[in-house]
Amino acid sequence: MSTATAIPIICLLVAIYLAVDPFNRSPLSEFQDYKMVKVEMPSWSEVPVERDSENRLRKSEIKFLNQVQGPESLAFDAMGRGPYTGVADGRVLFWDGEKLSVFAHTSANWSEELCGHKPSILEYVKNEHICGRPLGLRFDKRNGDLYIADAYFGLMKVGPEGGLATSVTAEAEGVPLAFTNDLDIDEHGNIYFTDSSTIYRRRQFVQLSVTAEDSGRLLKYNPATKETVVLVRNLQFPNGVSLSKDTSFLVYCEGSRGRLSKYWLKGEKAGTSEAMAILPGYPDNVRTNENGEFWVAIHCRRTRLGHFLGSNLTFRYLWLKLPFTPKHPNLQGIVVKYSPEGKILEILEDNQGEVVRAVSQVNEIDGKLWMGSVLMQFISVYQID
């Protein structure tokens, strides 16, 4: 067979394979009705180019190595004790200054046999819907209750003494919460939180990431009326949320878009949202410091391939028909501090992930940055210069 004859035949066979996926090897083979959504990417020239040439995060101290698995969110109580952190086995752990102990569970069905220690963080995923997966954590400063965004059980809370968390809300306007992610609480006890998707659960985060589907929501729970309402719809993988220092607005992250946005709570713009900043990579949580600045945790920087596939549905569809699960981009350590106006104030990095990587959240506490990671087995602490 000549080359001129072989090439069209090979192209035809590849096209048939991509269309049919006969061996069900593509990452979306189990989802027959998935929808690809275009991501409105900024032009590449708009992506921030600032870097930390000194890789200062490499100076971080590693704490609780192999004692915490997947500590996505960190919280400190009104007395400054902590951190408290939710881990991959469904528990919330508490560091009292001397030892780690179990503070809370989100599942009444938690058991050591089903949910206990496993060699790899990914091995917990298959039982998350039973054991629970606590993500965002926040204390209500008025009474010491700890509120928990559990990916499977919705918005929950537990009292200052800990124990089994109880449900606060598991739906919004008749639609169940499918992937509760992060939260913040205002001075009146109103809770603002994100539901990353109404279609995919957390254990399907790969599918959510690659389809960029847009059923995510920003929500508000009113404790006086016990109502949950949708503030913003059609978000693409919303995750972190944090109130401004004066509570006039909140900021939230969209993972698929790599964007930080504002939602106005007070003033002439109340009830409206607007873009705040284009991020250098794909974010997780955001936290406000005492100065009213915002620390954003970045899992990894944008790549040219990811940027291209985000806005080109045909190529993304073909790419996802290939018989392999896309690998996670190189896990770096990146945290970025923003002004309330959306200006970059500081970037700290470990660009090869030698010490810090895949940061999920960063809290500025007493001159230190405490960093959690949903993928790692430790907490990182950086002493601010």
mmCIF file of C-alpha atoms in Angstrom:
data_model
loop_
_atom_site.group_PDB
_atom_site.id
_atom_site.type_symbol
_atom_site.label_atom_id
_atom_site.label_comp_id
_atom_site.label_asym_id
_atom_site.label_seq_id
_atom_site.Cartn_x
_atom_site.Cartn_y
_atom_site.Cartn_z
ATOM 1 C CA MET A 1 0.000 0.000 0.000
ATOM 2 C CA SER A 2 1.397 3.365 -0.979
ATOM 3 C CA THR A 3 1.762 6.241 1.450
ATOM 4 C CA ALA A 4 -0.743 8.247 -0.579
ATOM 5 C CA THR A 5 -3.328 5.500 -0.072
ATOM 6 C CA ALA A 6 -2.466 4.730 3.563
ATOM 7 C CA ILE A 7 -2.790 8.263 4.947
ATOM 8 C CA PRO A 8 -6.482 8.735 4.031
ATOM 9 C CA ILE A 9 -7.295 5.263 5.409
ATOM 10 C CA ILE A 10 -5.503 5.988 8.689
ATOM 11 C CA CYS A 11 -7.279 9.335 8.970
ATOM 12 C CA LEU A 12 -10.615 7.624 8.362
ATOM 13 C CA LEU A 13 -9.931 4.983 11.023
ATOM 14 C CA VAL A 14 -8.901 7.643 13.541
ATOM 15 C CA ALA A 15 -12.054 9.635 12.775
ATOM 16 C CA ILE A 16 -14.222 6.540 13.280
ATOM 17 C CA TYR A 17 -12.457 5.739 16.555
ATOM 18 C CA LEU A 18 -12.934 9.268 17.876
ATOM 19 C CA ALA A 19 -16.594 9.252 16.908
ATOM 20 C CA VAL A 20 -17.416 5.817 18.350
ATOM 21 C CA ASP A 21 -14.892 5.265 21.186
ATOM 22 C CA PRO A 22 -15.392 1.487 20.808
ATOM 23 C CA PHE A 23 -13.375 0.482 23.902
ATOM 24 C CA ASN A 24 -14.808 3.172 26.217
ATOM 25 C CA ARG A 25 -11.340 4.474 27.055
ATOM 26 C CA SER A 26 -11.960 8.217 26.873
ATOM 27 C CA PRO A 27 -12.293 10.127 30.175
ATOM 28 C CA LEU A 28 -15.944 10.862 29.395
ATOM 29 C CA SER A 29 -16.981 7.393 28.240
ATOM 30 C CA GLU A 30 -19.307 6.822 31.223
ATOM 31 C CA PHE A 31 -21.146 10.080 30.556
ATOM 32 C CA GLN A 32 -23.286 9.747 27.457
ATOM 33 C CA ASP A 33 -25.101 13.074 27.653
ATOM 34 C CA TYR A 34 -22.321 15.438 28.671
ATOM 35 C CA LYS A 35 -22.238 18.949 27.292
ATOM 36 C CA MET A 36 -19.086 20.787 26.291
ATOM 37 C CA VAL A 37 -19.181 24.492 27.092
ATOM 38 C CA LYS A 38 -16.960 27.133 25.623
ATOM 39 C CA VAL A 39 -14.823 29.072 28.061
ATOM 40 C CA GLU A 40 -14.613 32.790 27.396
ATOM 41 C CA MET A 41 -10.867 33.044 27.675
ATOM 42 C CA PRO A 42 -9.044 36.384 27.773
ATOM 43 C CA SER A 43 -6.529 37.024 25.056
ATOM 44 C CA TRP A 44 -3.169 35.495 25.918
ATOM 45 C CA SER A 45 -1.679 38.989 26.155
ATOM 46 C CA GLU A 46 -4.054 39.769 29.051
ATOM 47 C CA VAL A 47 -2.815 36.884 31.195
ATOM 48 C CA PRO A 48 -0.603 38.232 34.018
ATOM 49 C CA VAL A 49 3.096 37.623 33.466
ATOM 50 C CA GLU A 50 4.381 38.588 36.924
ATOM 51 C CA ARG A 51 6.457 35.899 38.594
ATOM 52 C CA ASP A 52 8.340 35.291 41.804
ATOM 53 C CA SER A 53 11.876 34.919 40.470
ATOM 54 C CA GLU A 54 13.135 33.946 43.938
ATOM 55 C CA ASN A 55 10.639 31.101 44.371
ATOM 56 C CA ARG A 56 10.100 32.191 47.947
ATOM 57 C CA LEU A 57 7.573 29.489 48.761
ATOM 58 C CA ARG A 58 10.455 27.016 48.781
ATOM 59 C CA LYS A 59 11.348 28.508 52.164
ATOM 60 C CA SER A 60 8.056 27.258 53.593
ATOM 61 C CA GLU A 61 7.911 24.888 56.536
ATOM 62 C CA ILE A 62 6.052 21.612 56.055
ATOM 63 C CA LYS A 63 3.753 20.708 58.950
ATOM 64 C CA PHE A 64 1.736 17.578 59.785
ATOM 65 C CA LEU A 65 3.391 15.530 57.043
ATOM 66 C CA ASN A 66 1.337 12.347 56.452
ATOM 67 C CA GLN A 67 -0.933 13.283 59.370
ATOM 68 C CA VAL A 68 -3.401 15.196 57.192
ATOM 69 C CA GLN A 69 -4.528 14.030 53.763
ATOM 70 C CA GLY A 70 -6.010 16.592 51.412
ATOM 71 C CA PRO A 71 -6.384 19.527 53.854
ATOM 72 C CA GLU A 72 -8.190 21.818 51.412
ATOM 73 C CA SER A 73 -9.440 24.540 53.750
ATOM 74 C CA LEU A 74 -8.004 25.920 56.990
ATOM 75 C CA ALA A 75 -9.804 27.870 59.704
ATOM 76 C CA PHE A 76 -8.836 29.441 63.030
ATOM 77 C CA ASP A 77 -11.352 30.071 65.814
ATOM 78 C CA ALA A 78 -12.051 33.356 67.636
ATOM 79 C CA MET A 79 -9.311 32.590 70.169
ATOM 80 C CA GLY A 80 -6.767 32.095 67.383
ATOM 81 C CA ARG A 81 -6.586 28.340 67.895
ATOM 82 C CA GLY A 82 -6.029 26.032 64.994
ATOM 83 C CA PRO A 83 -5.783 25.230 62.264
ATOM 84 C CA TYR A 84 -8.977 23.284 61.849
ATOM 85 C CA THR A 85 -9.027 21.455 58.535
ATOM 86 C CA GLY A 86 -11.260 19.049 56.615
ATOM 87 C CA VAL A 87 -9.443 16.025 55.224
ATOM 88 C CA ALA A 88 -10.023 13.358 52.600
ATOM 89 C CA ASP A 89 -11.466 10.732 54.956
ATOM 90 C CA GLY A 90 -14.420 12.981 55.867
ATOM 91 C CA ARG A 91 -13.208 14.253 59.236
ATOM 92 C CA VAL A 92 -12.469 17.778 60.446
ATOM 93 C CA LEU A 93 -9.231 17.809 62.440
ATOM 94 C CA PHE A 94 -8.071 20.358 65.030
ATOM 95 C CA TRP A 95 -4.538 21.306 66.103
ATOM 96 C CA ASP A 96 -4.577 22.541 69.709
ATOM 97 C CA GLY A 97 -0.934 23.526 69.744
ATOM 98 C CA GLU A 98 0.253 20.129 70.925
ATOM 99 C CA LYS A 99 -1.604 17.450 69.012
ATOM 100 C CA LEU A 100 -4.067 16.811 66.199
ATOM 101 C CA SER A 101 -7.458 15.477 67.223
ATOM 102 C CA VAL A 102 -10.790 14.768 65.558
ATOM 103 C CA PHE A 103 -13.118 17.761 65.932
ATOM 104 C CA ALA A 104 -16.063 16.807 63.737
ATOM 105 C CA HIS A 105 -17.569 14.463 61.157
ATOM 106 C CA THR A 106 -20.004 15.389 58.424
ATOM 107 C CA SER A 107 -21.379 11.861 57.952
ATOM 108 C CA ALA A 108 -23.366 9.815 60.467
ATOM 109 C CA ASN A 109 -22.194 6.740 58.545
ATOM 110 C CA TRP A 110 -18.491 7.366 59.075
ATOM 111 C CA SER A 111 -16.546 4.285 60.116
ATOM 112 C CA GLU A 112 -12.862 3.460 60.412
ATOM 113 C CA GLU A 113 -13.321 0.369 58.259
ATOM 114 C CA LEU A 114 -14.915 2.221 55.358
ATOM 115 C CA CYS A 115 -13.441 5.678 55.647
ATOM 116 C CA GLY A 116 -10.164 5.244 57.562
ATOM 117 C CA HIS A 117 -6.563 5.740 56.458
ATOM 118 C CA LYS A 118 -5.610 4.852 52.895
ATOM 119 C CA PRO A 119 -2.200 5.012 51.181
ATOM 120 C CA SER A 120 -3.308 7.492 48.516
ATOM 121 C CA ILE A 121 -5.622 10.497 48.638
ATOM 122 C CA LEU A 122 -7.323 9.311 45.443
ATOM 123 C CA GLU A 123 -8.372 6.059 47.149
ATOM 124 C CA TYR A 124 -10.787 8.014 49.354
ATOM 125 C CA VAL A 125 -12.780 9.251 46.366
ATOM 126 C CA LYS A 126 -14.915 6.139 45.846
ATOM 127 C CA ASN A 127 -16.447 6.427 49.337
ATOM 128 C CA GLU A 128 -16.661 10.212 49.625
ATOM 129 C CA HIS A 129 -20.421 10.194 49.151
ATOM 130 C CA ILE A 130 -20.705 7.982 52.254
ATOM 131 C CA CYS A 131 -17.904 9.329 54.439
ATOM 132 C CA GLY A 132 -18.325 12.986 53.479
ATOM 133 C CA ARG A 133 -15.786 15.404 52.071
ATOM 134 C CA PRO A 134 -15.504 18.672 54.049
ATOM 135 C CA LEU A 135 -14.117 21.455 51.869
ATOM 136 C CA GLY A 136 -14.582 25.122 52.851
ATOM 137 C CA LEU A 137 -14.565 25.947 56.589
ATOM 138 C CA ARG A 138 -15.611 29.173 58.350
ATOM 139 C CA PHE A 139 -16.378 30.110 61.945
ATOM 140 C CA ASP A 140 -19.389 32.232 62.835
ATOM 141 C CA LYS A 141 -17.703 34.861 64.992
ATOM 142 C CA ARG A 142 -20.940 35.555 66.856
ATOM 143 C CA ASN A 143 -21.288 32.152 68.498
ATOM 144 C CA GLY A 144 -18.307 29.955 67.600
ATOM 145 C CA ASP A 145 -20.231 27.568 65.339
ATOM 146 C CA LEU A 146 -18.117 26.058 62.575
ATOM 147 C CA TYR A 147 -19.805 26.001 59.174
ATOM 148 C CA ILE A 148 -18.679 23.373 56.707
ATOM 149 C CA ALA A 149 -19.177 23.159 52.952
ATOM 150 C CA ASP A 150 -19.344 19.410 52.483
ATOM 151 C CA ALA A 151 -19.077 18.463 48.825
ATOM 152 C CA TYR A 152 -21.824 15.815 49.139
ATOM 153 C CA PHE A 153 -23.996 16.781 52.097
ATOM 154 C CA GLY A 154 -24.273 20.512 51.437
ATOM 155 C CA LEU A 155 -23.922 23.344 53.917
ATOM 156 C CA MET A 156 -23.482 22.035 57.472
ATOM 157 C CA LYS A 157 -22.563 23.288 60.935
ATOM 158 C CA VAL A 158 -21.199 21.989 64.212
ATOM 159 C CA GLY A 159 -21.059 23.726 67.578
ATOM 160 C CA PRO A 160 -17.914 24.993 69.356
ATOM 161 C CA GLU A 161 -17.432 21.621 71.056
ATOM 162 C CA GLY A 162 -17.429 19.702 67.772
ATOM 163 C CA GLY A 163 -19.099 16.363 67.101
ATOM 164 C CA LEU A 164 -21.418 15.314 64.285
ATOM 165 C CA ALA A 165 -22.283 18.214 61.985
ATOM 166 C CA THR A 166 -25.919 18.877 61.136
ATOM 167 C CA SER A 167 -27.417 19.988 57.841
ATOM 168 C CA VAL A 168 -28.148 23.671 57.281
ATOM 169 C CA THR A 169 -29.295 23.434 53.669
ATOM 170 C CA ALA A 170 -28.939 20.897 50.869
ATOM 171 C CA GLU A 171 -30.818 22.680 48.080
ATOM 172 C CA ALA A 172 -31.436 26.068 46.532
ATOM 173 C CA GLU A 173 -34.692 27.021 44.847
ATOM 174 C CA GLY A 174 -35.631 23.371 44.495
ATOM 175 C CA VAL A 175 -32.335 22.243 42.951
ATOM 176 C CA PRO A 176 -30.152 19.986 45.144
ATOM 177 C CA LEU A 177 -26.602 20.993 45.972
ATOM 178 C CA ALA A 178 -24.346 18.600 44.065
ATOM 179 C CA PHE A 179 -20.850 19.963 44.781
ATOM 180 C CA THR A 180 -20.820 22.391 47.720
ATOM 181 C CA ASN A 181 -17.395 24.002 47.742
ATOM 182 C CA ASP A 182 -16.657 27.101 49.837
ATOM 183 C CA LEU A 183 -18.370 29.712 52.021
ATOM 184 C CA ASP A 184 -18.152 32.913 54.021
ATOM 185 C CA ILE A 185 -20.368 34.427 56.738
ATOM 186 C CA ASP A 186 -21.337 38.081 57.253
ATOM 187 C CA GLU A 187 -21.966 39.929 60.499
ATOM 188 C CA HIS A 188 -25.663 38.999 60.439
ATOM 189 C CA GLY A 189 -25.016 35.294 59.983
ATOM 190 C CA ASN A 190 -25.926 35.205 56.295
ATOM 191 C CA ILE A 191 -23.888 32.559 54.532
ATOM 192 C CA TYR A 192 -22.576 33.007 51.005
ATOM 193 C CA PHE A 193 -21.382 29.825 49.353
ATOM 194 C CA THR A 194 -20.685 28.100 46.061
ATOM 195 C CA ASP A 195 -22.123 25.007 44.425
ATOM 196 C CA SER A 196 -19.555 24.092 41.780
ATOM 197 C CA SER A 197 -21.995 22.096 39.654
ATOM 198 C CA THR A 198 -25.561 20.803 39.694
ATOM 199 C CA ILE A 199 -24.559 17.979 37.332
ATOM 200 C CA TYR A 200 -21.255 16.557 38.525
ATOM 201 C CA ARG A 201 -20.254 15.475 42.028
ATOM 202 C CA ARG A 202 -16.809 16.121 43.460
ATOM 203 C CA ARG A 203 -15.604 12.637 42.567
ATOM 204 C CA GLN A 204 -16.265 13.601 38.935
ATOM 205 C CA PHE A 205 -14.095 16.715 39.091
ATOM 206 C CA VAL A 206 -12.113 15.634 36.029
ATOM 207 C CA GLN A 207 -15.278 15.596 33.922
ATOM 208 C CA LEU A 208 -16.363 18.927 35.364
ATOM 209 C CA SER A 209 -12.986 20.457 34.580
ATOM 210 C CA VAL A 210 -12.720 19.241 30.999
ATOM 211 C CA THR A 211 -16.325 19.937 29.968
ATOM 212 C CA ALA A 212 -16.288 23.385 31.635
ATOM 213 C CA GLU A 213 -20.042 22.971 32.113
ATOM 214 C CA ASP A 214 -21.781 26.051 33.441
ATOM 215 C CA SER A 215 -24.354 24.991 36.030
ATOM 216 C CA GLY A 216 -22.333 26.349 38.956
ATOM 217 C CA ARG A 217 -23.972 28.808 41.361
ATOM 218 C CA LEU A 218 -23.191 31.470 43.937
ATOM 219 C CA LEU A 219 -25.739 31.181 46.746
ATOM 220 C CA LYS A 220 -26.943 32.884 49.921
ATOM 221 C CA TYR A 221 -28.470 31.205 52.968
ATOM 222 C CA ASN A 222 -30.524 33.429 55.277
ATOM 223 C CA PRO A 223 -30.622 31.944 58.809
ATOM 224 C CA ALA A 224 -33.613 34.098 59.794
ATOM 225 C CA THR A 225 -35.863 32.803 57.014
ATOM 226 C CA LYS A 226 -33.967 29.524 56.424
ATOM 227 C CA GLU A 227 -34.156 30.230 52.703
ATOM 228 C CA THR A 228 -31.409 29.626 50.174
ATOM 229 C CA VAL A 229 -31.412 31.780 47.054
ATOM 230 C CA VAL A 230 -29.255 31.893 43.939
ATOM 231 C CA LEU A 231 -27.283 35.097 43.491
ATOM 232 C CA VAL A 232 -25.378 34.211 40.303
ATOM 233 C CA ARG A 233 -26.053 31.351 37.869
ATOM 234 C CA ASN A 234 -24.240 29.723 34.949
ATOM 235 C CA LEU A 235 -20.803 29.792 36.534
ATOM 236 C CA GLN A 236 -18.016 27.502 35.358
ATOM 237 C CA PHE A 237 -16.572 25.621 38.339
ATOM 238 C CA PRO A 238 -17.039 28.321 41.005
ATOM 239 C CA ASN A 239 -15.106 27.556 44.160
ATOM 240 C CA GLY A 240 -13.553 30.076 46.588
ATOM 241 C CA VAL A 241 -15.643 32.908 48.075
ATOM 242 C CA SER A 242 -14.665 35.669 50.522
ATOM 243 C CA LEU A 243 -16.316 38.853 51.795
ATOM 244 C CA SER A 244 -14.578 42.193 51.563
ATOM 245 C CA LYS A 245 -13.430 43.750 54.832
ATOM 246 C CA ASP A 246 -16.338 46.223 54.858
ATOM 247 C CA THR A 247 -18.773 43.526 53.567
ATOM 248 C CA SER A 248 -19.869 45.780 50.704
ATOM 249 C CA PHE A 249 -19.037 43.018 48.217
ATOM 250 C CA LEU A 250 -17.730 39.500 48.041
ATOM 251 C CA VAL A 251 -15.282 37.942 45.632
ATOM 252 C CA TYR A 252 -15.528 34.493 44.107
ATOM 253 C CA CYS A 253 -13.316 32.372 41.884
ATOM 254 C CA GLU A 254 -14.249 30.532 38.711
ATOM 255 C CA GLY A 255 -11.886 27.631 38.212
ATOM 256 C CA SER A 256 -12.568 27.003 34.523
ATOM 257 C CA ARG A 257 -12.233 30.651 33.550
ATOM 258 C CA GLY A 258 -9.295 31.466 35.800
ATOM 259 C CA ARG A 259 -11.082 34.584 36.949
ATOM 260 C CA LEU A 260 -11.832 36.501 40.136
ATOM 261 C CA SER A 261 -15.195 38.292 40.216
ATOM 262 C CA LYS A 262 -17.037 40.670 42.546
ATOM 263 C CA TYR A 263 -20.632 40.408 43.655
ATOM 264 C CA TRP A 264 -21.906 43.658 45.161
ATOM 265 C CA LEU A 265 -23.939 43.425 48.373
ATOM 266 C CA LYS A 266 -24.305 47.107 49.203
ATOM 267 C CA GLY A 267 -24.483 50.440 47.404
ATOM 268 C CA GLU A 268 -25.686 51.388 43.944
ATOM 269 C CA LYS A 269 -24.322 48.198 42.401
ATOM 270 C CA ALA A 270 -25.942 45.857 44.940
ATOM 271 C CA GLY A 271 -27.140 42.649 43.313
ATOM 272 C CA THR A 272 -24.752 42.881 40.350
ATOM 273 C CA SER A 273 -21.500 41.121 39.555
ATOM 274 C CA GLU A 274 -18.429 42.159 37.581
ATOM 275 C CA ALA A 275 -15.011 40.804 36.662
ATOM 276 C CA MET A 276 -12.316 41.759 39.152
ATOM 277 C CA ALA A 277 -9.122 40.144 37.852
ATOM 278 C CA ILE A 278 -7.798 37.716 35.257
ATOM 279 C CA LEU A 279 -5.695 35.206 37.169
ATOM 280 C CA PRO A 280 -2.349 33.749 36.068
ATOM 281 C CA GLY A 281 -3.703 30.230 36.550
ATOM 282 C CA TYR A 282 -6.583 28.123 37.782
ATOM 283 C CA PRO A 283 -7.766 29.069 41.277
ATOM 284 C CA ASP A 284 -9.260 27.314 44.235
ATOM 285 C CA ASN A 285 -10.066 29.306 47.377
ATOM 286 C CA VAL A 286 -9.718 32.995 48.229
ATOM 287 C CA ARG A 287 -9.326 34.548 51.695
ATOM 288 C CA THR A 288 -9.368 38.151 52.937
ATOM 289 C CA ASN A 289 -6.583 39.374 55.241
ATOM 290 C CA GLU A 290 -6.825 41.993 58.000
ATOM 291 C CA ASN A 291 -5.933 44.754 55.542
ATOM 292 C CA GLY A 292 -8.826 43.905 53.246
ATOM 293 C CA GLU A 293 -6.577 42.335 50.591
ATOM 294 C CA PHE A 294 -7.353 38.984 48.983
ATOM 295 C CA TRP A 295 -5.060 35.959 48.882
ATOM 296 C CA VAL A 296 -5.914 33.618 46.001
ATOM 297 C CA ALA A 297 -4.601 30.051 45.855
ATOM 298 C CA ILE A 298 -3.609 28.916 42.362
ATOM 299 C CA HIS A 299 -3.321 25.194 41.572
ATOM 300 C CA CYS A 300 -1.184 25.748 38.496
ATOM 301 C CA ARG A 301 -0.422 28.357 35.844
ATOM 302 C CA ARG A 302 -2.249 28.550 32.531
ATOM 303 C CA THR A 303 -0.749 26.733 29.577
ATOM 304 C CA ARG A 304 -1.066 27.526 25.877
ATOM 305 C CA LEU A 305 -2.746 24.152 25.282
ATOM 306 C CA GLY A 306 -5.306 24.663 28.049
ATOM 307 C CA HIS A 307 -5.971 28.186 26.843
ATOM 308 C CA PHE A 308 -6.559 26.962 23.288
ATOM 309 C CA LEU A 309 -8.761 24.007 24.240
ATOM 310 C CA GLY A 310 -10.869 26.132 26.564
ATOM 311 C CA SER A 311 -12.200 28.294 23.770
ATOM 312 C CA ASN A 312 -12.152 25.735 20.930
ATOM 313 C CA LEU A 313 -14.893 23.178 21.477
ATOM 314 C CA THR A 314 -14.175 20.998 18.433
ATOM 315 C CA PHE A 315 -10.530 20.440 19.313
ATOM 316 C CA ARG A 316 -11.380 19.874 22.983
ATOM 317 C CA TYR A 317 -14.017 17.319 22.013
ATOM 318 C CA LEU A 318 -11.545 15.420 19.804
ATOM 319 C CA TRP A 319 -8.822 15.616 22.432
ATOM 320 C CA LEU A 320 -11.134 14.128 25.057
ATOM 321 C CA LYS A 321 -12.053 11.251 22.752
ATOM 322 C CA LEU A 322 -8.480 9.997 22.862
ATOM 323 C CA PRO A 323 -8.000 6.807 24.926
ATOM 324 C CA PHE A 324 -6.383 8.329 28.011
ATOM 325 C CA THR A 325 -7.351 10.440 30.986
ATOM 326 C CA PRO A 326 -5.796 13.898 30.741
ATOM 327 C CA LYS A 327 -2.970 14.344 33.194
ATOM 328 C CA HIS A 328 -3.126 17.177 35.671
ATOM 329 C CA PRO A 329 -0.821 20.025 34.651
ATOM 330 C CA ASN A 330 2.481 20.353 36.464
ATOM 331 C CA LEU A 331 1.571 21.085 40.078
ATOM 332 C CA GLN A 332 3.227 24.283 41.154
ATOM 333 C CA GLY A 333 2.926 26.368 44.280
ATOM 334 C CA ILE A 334 1.426 29.805 43.550
ATOM 335 C CA VAL A 335 -0.387 32.277 45.811
ATOM 336 C CA VAL A 336 -1.322 35.783 44.702
ATOM 337 C CA LYS A 337 -2.371 38.790 46.776
ATOM 338 C CA TYR A 338 -4.852 41.216 45.197
ATOM 339 C CA SER A 339 -6.050 44.659 46.163
ATOM 340 C CA PRO A 340 -9.820 45.248 46.480
ATOM 341 C CA GLU A 341 -9.585 46.851 43.030
ATOM 342 C CA GLY A 342 -8.127 43.689 41.495
ATOM 343 C CA LYS A 343 -4.488 44.758 41.232
ATOM 344 C CA ILE A 344 -1.734 42.236 41.859
ATOM 345 C CA LEU A 345 0.151 43.207 45.009
ATOM 346 C CA GLU A 346 2.365 40.170 45.452
ATOM 347 C CA ILE A 347 3.080 36.746 43.990
ATOM 348 C CA LEU A 348 4.807 33.949 45.859
ATOM 349 C CA GLU A 349 5.816 30.802 44.004
ATOM 350 C CA ASP A 350 7.490 27.453 43.993
ATOM 351 C CA ASN A 351 7.464 27.103 40.227
ATOM 352 C CA GLN A 352 8.573 23.462 40.191
ATOM 353 C CA GLY A 353 6.562 22.354 43.195
ATOM 354 C CA GLU A 354 9.700 21.275 45.039
ATOM 355 C CA VAL A 355 8.301 22.159 48.485
ATOM 356 C CA VAL A 356 4.834 23.683 48.013
ATOM 357 C CA ARG A 357 2.395 22.624 45.311
ATOM 358 C CA ALA A 358 -1.278 22.559 44.408
ATOM 359 C CA VAL A 359 -2.252 25.170 46.997
ATOM 360 C CA SER A 360 -6.006 25.160 47.701
ATOM 361 C CA GLN A 361 -6.195 27.950 50.257
ATOM 362 C CA VAL A 362 -3.952 30.498 51.937
ATOM 363 C CA ASN A 363 -4.711 32.208 55.270
ATOM 364 C CA GLU A 364 -2.618 35.138 56.485
ATOM 365 C CA ILE A 365 -2.344 34.767 60.260
ATOM 366 C CA ASP A 366 0.085 36.710 62.504
ATOM 367 C CA GLY A 367 2.691 37.288 59.823
ATOM 368 C CA LYS A 368 2.496 33.788 58.385
ATOM 369 C CA LEU A 369 0.802 32.235 55.380
ATOM 370 C CA TRP A 370 -0.878 28.925 56.197
ATOM 371 C CA MET A 371 -1.487 26.937 53.020
ATOM 372 C CA GLY A 372 -3.697 23.896 52.549
ATOM 373 C CA SER A 373 -3.899 21.560 49.579
ATOM 374 C CA VAL A 374 -6.686 19.223 48.494
ATOM 375 C CA LEU A 375 -4.078 16.970 46.847
ATOM 376 C CA MET A 376 -1.194 16.934 49.319
ATOM 377 C CA GLN A 377 -0.526 15.255 52.673
ATOM 378 C CA PHE A 378 0.701 18.263 54.594
ATOM 379 C CA ILE A 379 0.120 21.925 55.407
ATOM 380 C CA SER A 380 2.703 24.518 54.371
ATOM 381 C CA VAL A 381 3.584 27.603 56.406
ATOM 382 C CA TYR A 382 5.500 30.565 55.002
ATOM 383 C CA GLN A 383 6.942 33.312 57.205
ATOM 384 C CA ILE A 384 6.194 36.675 55.555
ATOM 385 C CA ASP A 385 9.312 38.843 55.214
#
